[in-house]
Every structure is written in C-alpha cells, then in structure tokens.
GROMACS .gro file of C-alpha atoms in nm:
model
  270
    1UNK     CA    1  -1.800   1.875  -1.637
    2UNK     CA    2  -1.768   2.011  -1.239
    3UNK     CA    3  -1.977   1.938  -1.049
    4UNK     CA    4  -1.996   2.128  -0.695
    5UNK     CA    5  -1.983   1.930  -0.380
    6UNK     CA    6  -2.316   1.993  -0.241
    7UNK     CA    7  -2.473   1.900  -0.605
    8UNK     CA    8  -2.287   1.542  -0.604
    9UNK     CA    9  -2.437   1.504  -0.235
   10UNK     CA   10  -2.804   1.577  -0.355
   11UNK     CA   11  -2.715   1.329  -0.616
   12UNK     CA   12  -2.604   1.082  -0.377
   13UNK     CA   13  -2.934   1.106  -0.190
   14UNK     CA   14  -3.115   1.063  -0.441
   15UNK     CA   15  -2.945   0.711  -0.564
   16UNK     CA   16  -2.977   0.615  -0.181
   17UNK     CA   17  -3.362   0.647  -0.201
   18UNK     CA   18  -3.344   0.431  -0.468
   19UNK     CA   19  -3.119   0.224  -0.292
   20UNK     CA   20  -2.844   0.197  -0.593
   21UNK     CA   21  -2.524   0.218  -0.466
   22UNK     CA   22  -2.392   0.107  -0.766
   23UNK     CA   23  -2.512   0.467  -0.958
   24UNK     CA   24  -2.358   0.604  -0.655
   25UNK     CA   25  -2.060   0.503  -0.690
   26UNK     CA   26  -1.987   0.584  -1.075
   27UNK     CA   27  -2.082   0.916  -1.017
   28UNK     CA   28  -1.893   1.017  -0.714
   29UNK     CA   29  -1.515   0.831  -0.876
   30UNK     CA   30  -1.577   1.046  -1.236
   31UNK     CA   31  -1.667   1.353  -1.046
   32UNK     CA   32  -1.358   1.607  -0.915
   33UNK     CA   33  -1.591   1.708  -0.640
   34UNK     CA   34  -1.531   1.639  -0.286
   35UNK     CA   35  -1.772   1.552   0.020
   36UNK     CA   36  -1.662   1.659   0.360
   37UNK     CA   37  -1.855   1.370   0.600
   38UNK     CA   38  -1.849   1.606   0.903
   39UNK     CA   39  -2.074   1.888   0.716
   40UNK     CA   40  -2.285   1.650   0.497
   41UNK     CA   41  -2.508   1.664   0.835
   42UNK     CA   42  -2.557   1.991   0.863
   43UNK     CA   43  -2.650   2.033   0.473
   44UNK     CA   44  -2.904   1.751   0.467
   45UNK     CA   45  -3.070   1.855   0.796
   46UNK     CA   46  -3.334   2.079   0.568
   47UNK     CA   47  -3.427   1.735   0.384
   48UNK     CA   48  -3.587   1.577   0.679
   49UNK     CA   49  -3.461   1.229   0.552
   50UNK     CA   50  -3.533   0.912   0.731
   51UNK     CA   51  -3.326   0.703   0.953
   52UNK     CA   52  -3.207   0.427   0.722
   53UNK     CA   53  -3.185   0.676   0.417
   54UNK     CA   54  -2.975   0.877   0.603
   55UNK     CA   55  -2.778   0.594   0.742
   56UNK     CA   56  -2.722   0.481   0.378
   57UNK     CA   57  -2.642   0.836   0.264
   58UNK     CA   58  -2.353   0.813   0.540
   59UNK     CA   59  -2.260   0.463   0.435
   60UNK     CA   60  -2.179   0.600   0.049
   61UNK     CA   61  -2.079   0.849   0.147
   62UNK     CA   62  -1.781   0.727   0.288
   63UNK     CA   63  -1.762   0.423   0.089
   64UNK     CA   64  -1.723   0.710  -0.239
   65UNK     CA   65  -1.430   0.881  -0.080
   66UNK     CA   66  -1.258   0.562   0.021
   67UNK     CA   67  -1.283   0.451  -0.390
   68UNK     CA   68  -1.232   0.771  -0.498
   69UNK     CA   69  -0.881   0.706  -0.334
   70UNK     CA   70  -0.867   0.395  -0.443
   71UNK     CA   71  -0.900   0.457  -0.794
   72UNK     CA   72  -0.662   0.751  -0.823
   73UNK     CA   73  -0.305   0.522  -0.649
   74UNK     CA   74  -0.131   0.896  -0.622
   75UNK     CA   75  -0.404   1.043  -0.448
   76UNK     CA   76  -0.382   0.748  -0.200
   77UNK     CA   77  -0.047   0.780  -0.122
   78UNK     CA   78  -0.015   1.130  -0.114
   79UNK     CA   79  -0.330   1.078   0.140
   80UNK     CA   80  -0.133   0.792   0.351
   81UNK     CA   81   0.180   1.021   0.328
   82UNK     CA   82   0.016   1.323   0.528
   83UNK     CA   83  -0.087   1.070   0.799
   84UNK     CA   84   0.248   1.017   0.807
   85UNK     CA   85   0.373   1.356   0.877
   86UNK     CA   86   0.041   1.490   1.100
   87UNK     CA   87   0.096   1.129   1.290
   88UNK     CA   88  -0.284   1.080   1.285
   89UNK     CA   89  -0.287   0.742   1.401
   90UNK     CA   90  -0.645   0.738   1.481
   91UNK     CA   91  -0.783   0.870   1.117
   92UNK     CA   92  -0.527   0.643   0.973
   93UNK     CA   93  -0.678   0.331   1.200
   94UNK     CA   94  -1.019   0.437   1.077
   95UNK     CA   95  -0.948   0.449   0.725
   96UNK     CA   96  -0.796   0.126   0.739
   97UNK     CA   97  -1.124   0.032   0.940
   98UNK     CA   98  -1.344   0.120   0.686
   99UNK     CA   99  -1.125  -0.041   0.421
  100UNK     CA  100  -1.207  -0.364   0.588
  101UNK     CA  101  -1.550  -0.343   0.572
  102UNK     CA  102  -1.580  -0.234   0.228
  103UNK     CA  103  -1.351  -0.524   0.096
  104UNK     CA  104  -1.578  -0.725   0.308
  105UNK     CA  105  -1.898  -0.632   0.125
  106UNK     CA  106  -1.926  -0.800  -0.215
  107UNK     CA  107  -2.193  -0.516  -0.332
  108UNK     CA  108  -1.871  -0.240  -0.217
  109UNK     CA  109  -1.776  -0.162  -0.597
  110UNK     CA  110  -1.402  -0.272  -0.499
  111UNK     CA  111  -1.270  -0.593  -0.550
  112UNK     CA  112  -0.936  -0.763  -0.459
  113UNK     CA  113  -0.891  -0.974  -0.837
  114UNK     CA  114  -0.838  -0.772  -1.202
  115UNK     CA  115  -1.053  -1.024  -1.348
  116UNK     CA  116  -1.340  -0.923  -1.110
  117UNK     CA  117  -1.332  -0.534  -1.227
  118UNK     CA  118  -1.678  -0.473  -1.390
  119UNK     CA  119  -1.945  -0.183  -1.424
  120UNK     CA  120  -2.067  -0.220  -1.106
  121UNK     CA  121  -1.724  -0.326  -0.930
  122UNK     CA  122  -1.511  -0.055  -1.104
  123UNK     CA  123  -1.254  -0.009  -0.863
  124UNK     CA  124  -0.964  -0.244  -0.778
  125UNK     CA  125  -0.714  -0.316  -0.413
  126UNK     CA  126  -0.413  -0.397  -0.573
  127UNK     CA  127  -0.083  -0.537  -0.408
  128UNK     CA  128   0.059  -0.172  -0.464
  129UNK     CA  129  -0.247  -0.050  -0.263
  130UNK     CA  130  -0.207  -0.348   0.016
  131UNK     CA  131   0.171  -0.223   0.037
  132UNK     CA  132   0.126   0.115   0.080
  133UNK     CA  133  -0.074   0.079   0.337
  134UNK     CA  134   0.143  -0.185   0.504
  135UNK     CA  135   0.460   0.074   0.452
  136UNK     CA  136   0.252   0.319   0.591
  137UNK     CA  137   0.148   0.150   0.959
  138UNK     CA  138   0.508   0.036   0.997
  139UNK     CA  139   0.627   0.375   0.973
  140UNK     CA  140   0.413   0.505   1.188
  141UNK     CA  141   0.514   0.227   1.445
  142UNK     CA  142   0.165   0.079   1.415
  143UNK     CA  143   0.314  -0.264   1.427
  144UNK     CA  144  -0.024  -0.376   1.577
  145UNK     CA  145  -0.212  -0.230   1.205
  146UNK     CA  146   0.084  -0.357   1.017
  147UNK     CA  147   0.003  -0.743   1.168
  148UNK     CA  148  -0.370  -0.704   1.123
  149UNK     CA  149  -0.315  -0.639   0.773
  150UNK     CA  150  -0.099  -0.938   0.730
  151UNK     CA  151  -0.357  -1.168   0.890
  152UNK     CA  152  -0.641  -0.979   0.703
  153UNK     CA  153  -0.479  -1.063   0.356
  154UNK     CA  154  -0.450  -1.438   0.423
  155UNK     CA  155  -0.829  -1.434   0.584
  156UNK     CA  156  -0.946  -1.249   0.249
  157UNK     CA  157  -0.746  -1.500   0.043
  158UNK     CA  158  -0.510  -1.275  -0.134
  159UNK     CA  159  -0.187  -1.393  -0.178
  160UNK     CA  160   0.184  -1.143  -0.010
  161UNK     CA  161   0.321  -1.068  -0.335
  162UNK     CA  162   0.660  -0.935  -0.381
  163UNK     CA  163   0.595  -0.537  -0.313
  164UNK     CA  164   0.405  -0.602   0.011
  165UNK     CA  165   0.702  -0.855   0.116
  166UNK     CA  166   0.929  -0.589   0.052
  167UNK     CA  167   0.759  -0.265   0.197
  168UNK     CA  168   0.686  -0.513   0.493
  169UNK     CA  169   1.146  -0.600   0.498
  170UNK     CA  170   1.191  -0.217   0.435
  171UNK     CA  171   0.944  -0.123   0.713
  172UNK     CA  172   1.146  -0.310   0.940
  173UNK     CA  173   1.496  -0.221   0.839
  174UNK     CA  174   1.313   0.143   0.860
  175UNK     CA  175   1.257   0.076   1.228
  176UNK     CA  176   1.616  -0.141   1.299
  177UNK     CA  177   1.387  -0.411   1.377
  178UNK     CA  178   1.653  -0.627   1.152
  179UNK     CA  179   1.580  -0.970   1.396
  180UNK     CA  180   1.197  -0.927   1.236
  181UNK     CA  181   1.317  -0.854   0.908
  182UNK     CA  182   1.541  -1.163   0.874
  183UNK     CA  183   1.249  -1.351   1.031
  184UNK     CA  184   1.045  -1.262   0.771
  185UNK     CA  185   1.291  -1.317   0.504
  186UNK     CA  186   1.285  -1.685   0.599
  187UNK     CA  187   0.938  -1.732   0.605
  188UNK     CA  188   0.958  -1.536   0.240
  189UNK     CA  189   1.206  -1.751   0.053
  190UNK     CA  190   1.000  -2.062   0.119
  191UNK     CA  191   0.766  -1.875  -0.120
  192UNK     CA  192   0.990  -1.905  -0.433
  193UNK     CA  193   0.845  -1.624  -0.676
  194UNK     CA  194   0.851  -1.362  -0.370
  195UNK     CA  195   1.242  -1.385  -0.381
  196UNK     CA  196   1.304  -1.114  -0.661
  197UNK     CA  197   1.483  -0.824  -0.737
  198UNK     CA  198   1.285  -0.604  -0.558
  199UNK     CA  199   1.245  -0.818  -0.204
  200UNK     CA  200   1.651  -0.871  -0.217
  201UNK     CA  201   1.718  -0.464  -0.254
  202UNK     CA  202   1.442  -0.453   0.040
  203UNK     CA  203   1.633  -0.671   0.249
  204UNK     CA  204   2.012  -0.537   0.142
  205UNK     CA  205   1.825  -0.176   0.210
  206UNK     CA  206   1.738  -0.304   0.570
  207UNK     CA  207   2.060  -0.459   0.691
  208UNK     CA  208   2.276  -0.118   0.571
  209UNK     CA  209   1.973   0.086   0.762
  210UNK     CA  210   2.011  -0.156   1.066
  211UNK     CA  211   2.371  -0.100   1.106
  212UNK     CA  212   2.518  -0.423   0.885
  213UNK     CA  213   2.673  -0.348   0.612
  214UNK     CA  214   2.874  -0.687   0.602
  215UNK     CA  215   2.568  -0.904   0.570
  216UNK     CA  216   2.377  -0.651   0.351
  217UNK     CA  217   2.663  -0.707   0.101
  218UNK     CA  218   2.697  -1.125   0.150
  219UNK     CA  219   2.312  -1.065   0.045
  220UNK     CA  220   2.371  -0.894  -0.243
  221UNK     CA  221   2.655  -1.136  -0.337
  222UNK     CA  222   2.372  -1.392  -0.296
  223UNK     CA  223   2.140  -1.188  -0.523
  224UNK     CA  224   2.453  -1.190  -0.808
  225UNK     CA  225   2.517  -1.544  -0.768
  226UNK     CA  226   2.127  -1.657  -0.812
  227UNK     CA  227   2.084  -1.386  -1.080
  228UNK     CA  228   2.398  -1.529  -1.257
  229UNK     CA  229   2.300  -1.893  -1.237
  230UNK     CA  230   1.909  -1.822  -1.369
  231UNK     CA  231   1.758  -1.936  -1.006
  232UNK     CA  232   1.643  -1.586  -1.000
  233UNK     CA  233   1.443  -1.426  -1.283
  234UNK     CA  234   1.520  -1.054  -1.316
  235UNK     CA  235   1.498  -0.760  -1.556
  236UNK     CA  236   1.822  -0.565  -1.619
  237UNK     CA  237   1.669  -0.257  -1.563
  238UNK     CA  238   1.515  -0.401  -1.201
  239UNK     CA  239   1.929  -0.539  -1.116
  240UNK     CA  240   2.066  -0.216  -1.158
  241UNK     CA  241   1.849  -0.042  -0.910
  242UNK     CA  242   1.999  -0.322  -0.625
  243UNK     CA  243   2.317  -0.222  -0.788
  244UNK     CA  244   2.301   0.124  -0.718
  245UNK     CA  245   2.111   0.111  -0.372
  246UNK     CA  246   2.426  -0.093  -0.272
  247UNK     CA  247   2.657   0.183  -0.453
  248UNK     CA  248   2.443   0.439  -0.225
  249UNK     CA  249   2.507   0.298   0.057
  250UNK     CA  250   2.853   0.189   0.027
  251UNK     CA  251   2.925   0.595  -0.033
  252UNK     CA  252   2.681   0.685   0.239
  253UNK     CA  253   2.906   0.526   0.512
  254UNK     CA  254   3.237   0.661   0.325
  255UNK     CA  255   3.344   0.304   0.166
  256UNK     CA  256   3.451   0.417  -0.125
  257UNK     CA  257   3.689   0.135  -0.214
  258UNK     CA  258   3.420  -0.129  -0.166
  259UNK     CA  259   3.195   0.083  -0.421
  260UNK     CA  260   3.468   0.166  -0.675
  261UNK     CA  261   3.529  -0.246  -0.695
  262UNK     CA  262   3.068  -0.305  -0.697
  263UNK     CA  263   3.127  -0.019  -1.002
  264UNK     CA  264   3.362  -0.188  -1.188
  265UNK     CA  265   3.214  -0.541  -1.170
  266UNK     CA  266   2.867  -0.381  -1.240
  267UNK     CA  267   3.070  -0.248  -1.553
  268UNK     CA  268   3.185  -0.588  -1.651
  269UNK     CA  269   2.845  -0.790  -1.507
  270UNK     CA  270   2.586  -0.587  -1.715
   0.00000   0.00000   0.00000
C-alpha cells in the first residue's frame, strides 16, 4: 500500500519517541515513499519536538534513505551514477560519510556478513556495493575517497574480493594510471582466489585503455595458459566475456588480423 511521504515521517517520529529504530527501519525500506532531509524541518516545526527526539528523527532519517539504497543495488547505482555526471563530489563524500558511520553502528540495521542478515539487521553491504562505490570515487578522480575506502575495508575486517579488485584495476586503467594498476595487480596475485576471470579482463581492459595493447594481450595469453592448465578456475560463460573484451579492443584500434587469429582460436579453445 502507498504511503505518502509526510505520513512515513509522522511514522518515523513516532518510533523515535519510542526509541525503536529497528521499527523504523522496516517501515521506511518496504515503503515507496521518499523523505527529503532538507524539508523534514520545516514539516516537524508544528510538533514542538525535543532536542534529542529530533536529533534521532534526523539520525533515521538519514540512516532510512541510506538502506533504502542499500537494499534496492539498482537504485544505488543509478544514485552513484548521477554523482557521476552532476560531479557532486561533496554529496558523494557525504554519502560515503554517513555510510561509515552506519556500518560502524552495530544497532544500524546493515551489516557487512550474509550470515548476519536478520529482522532487525535486514539490510546487507555487499562486495558489489563496496565496488560500486570504489568505481565510483575513482571516476570521479577522488583517489583520496577511493584509498579511504581501501583502508576502511581492512579496518572493518572485510576481505577485497574479486569485483572490488577489479573495479579498483578498471578505475585505474579508466584514469591511464596503468603504473598503479600494475602495482596493484602485484599486490592482488599474492591473494590467489582474487586472480579470476573477472580481475584478468579488468587488468587486459586497463592496459588497452592505457595505451598497451602488447602487454594487455601477453596478459591475456597468461589468462589462456592458467585457464588451460586448471591454475585458474573459470566458468565458460565468464572466459568468453575476456575473449570478447580482447576481440573489442583489438577492432577498436583497427587490428583486425590479430582479432581474426583470437576468433579462430576462441573457435577451436571453447
């Protein structure tokens, strides 16, 4: 059922007087509504609340919006994606701000492991989330953001899977920083289930963008050989993608004998 903004705000107060965030927070993420923080002053001036309610109204408040995000991974990209284009580095430094805190909070309703998802922690940061956020800062050439994230993940103990190792190679490549992306590609193999599929098209994606195609394509030799020899565990479905980002490129830069001879032992390969 919809439920109109200003309703889901009275609602909100009225779990903050009680001081259950937790209701809160269930009824804001299964509600369509939306709460605009810089009016939600205005409309609660007539309630005359006091100073820590309305502190902890505010504090929802934007805790709801952030896990209403959260929970919906298109709505949080599309979100990340207009930063992108508006270049609002400032809003995008505050929502990353506030992220912190709430992952911070064990009482926030979002937590960082699956198997810590419950009633009153419904929402979940996965790696896709951590990544799109990291792919995010570097293409706004917040490298400062992009770092703090990095150091953030190891000081909240979660692991740099292979998707944030690879939007952090792309990001990179994306910015012809290719010194820092084979930099980080050392550091990366010494983890050995962050070398996959995905991380080596990230890497082959960000030599070709840097302006080296020669060593983009001794990596994706590399990538054949380990695939070939089982050091390198990958679906068929996730080898043909690095197949064809290397076929993309090749035509991209008008080397089409290179690509016709990747075609035909792709033909023969898989």
């Amino acid at each position: 059922r919809y439920i109109r903004g200003e309703v889901l705000l009275f609602a909100i107060v009225a779990y903050a007087m009680k001081d259950s965030f937790s209701d809160a927070l269930r009824l804001g993420i299964k509600t369509p509504a939306m709460i605009h923080i810089p009016s939600f002053e205005e409309a609660l001036s007539p309630a005359h609340l006091k100073p820590p309610v309305y502190e902890r109204v505010s504090t929802y408040l934007r805790r709801i919006r952030l896990a209403k995000l959260l929970a919906r991974p298109q709505a949080l990209q599309r979100h990340l994606n207009n930063l992108v284009r508006s270049r609002a580095n400032k809003q995008l430094e505050r929502l990353y701000s506030d992220l912190m805190t709430t992952l911070r909070d064990p009482q926030s309703g979002v937590v960082l492991d699956a198997s810590a998802v419950s009633q009153d922690s419904p929402i979940l940061f996965s790696e896709t989330a951590w990544s799109a956020f990291l792919a995010t800062f570097l293409q706004c050439r917040q490298l400062n953001l992009a770092e703090s994230l990095w150091d953030d993940m190891e000081k909240l103990g979660v692991k740099h899977g292979p998707d944030v190792w690879a939007a952090l190679l792309e990001g990179y490549g994306g910015l012809r920083l290719i010194d820092q992306a084979r930099a980080a590609w050392s550091v990366m193999i010494k983890q050995r289930d962050a070398r996959t599929a995905v991380t080596y098209k990230a890497m082959i994606i960000a030599e070709f963008r840097s302006g080296h195609p020669d060593e983009a394509l001794k990596r994706f030799d590399e990538f054949k050989e380990y695939v070939a020899k089982g050091k390198l565990s990958a679906e068929q479905t996730e080898t043909v993608f690095v197949y064809n980002t290397v076929l993309s490129w090749l035509l991209k830069l008008s080397q089409s004998a290179t690509a016709d001879a990747v075609r035909e032992k792709q033909a023969m390969e898989l």
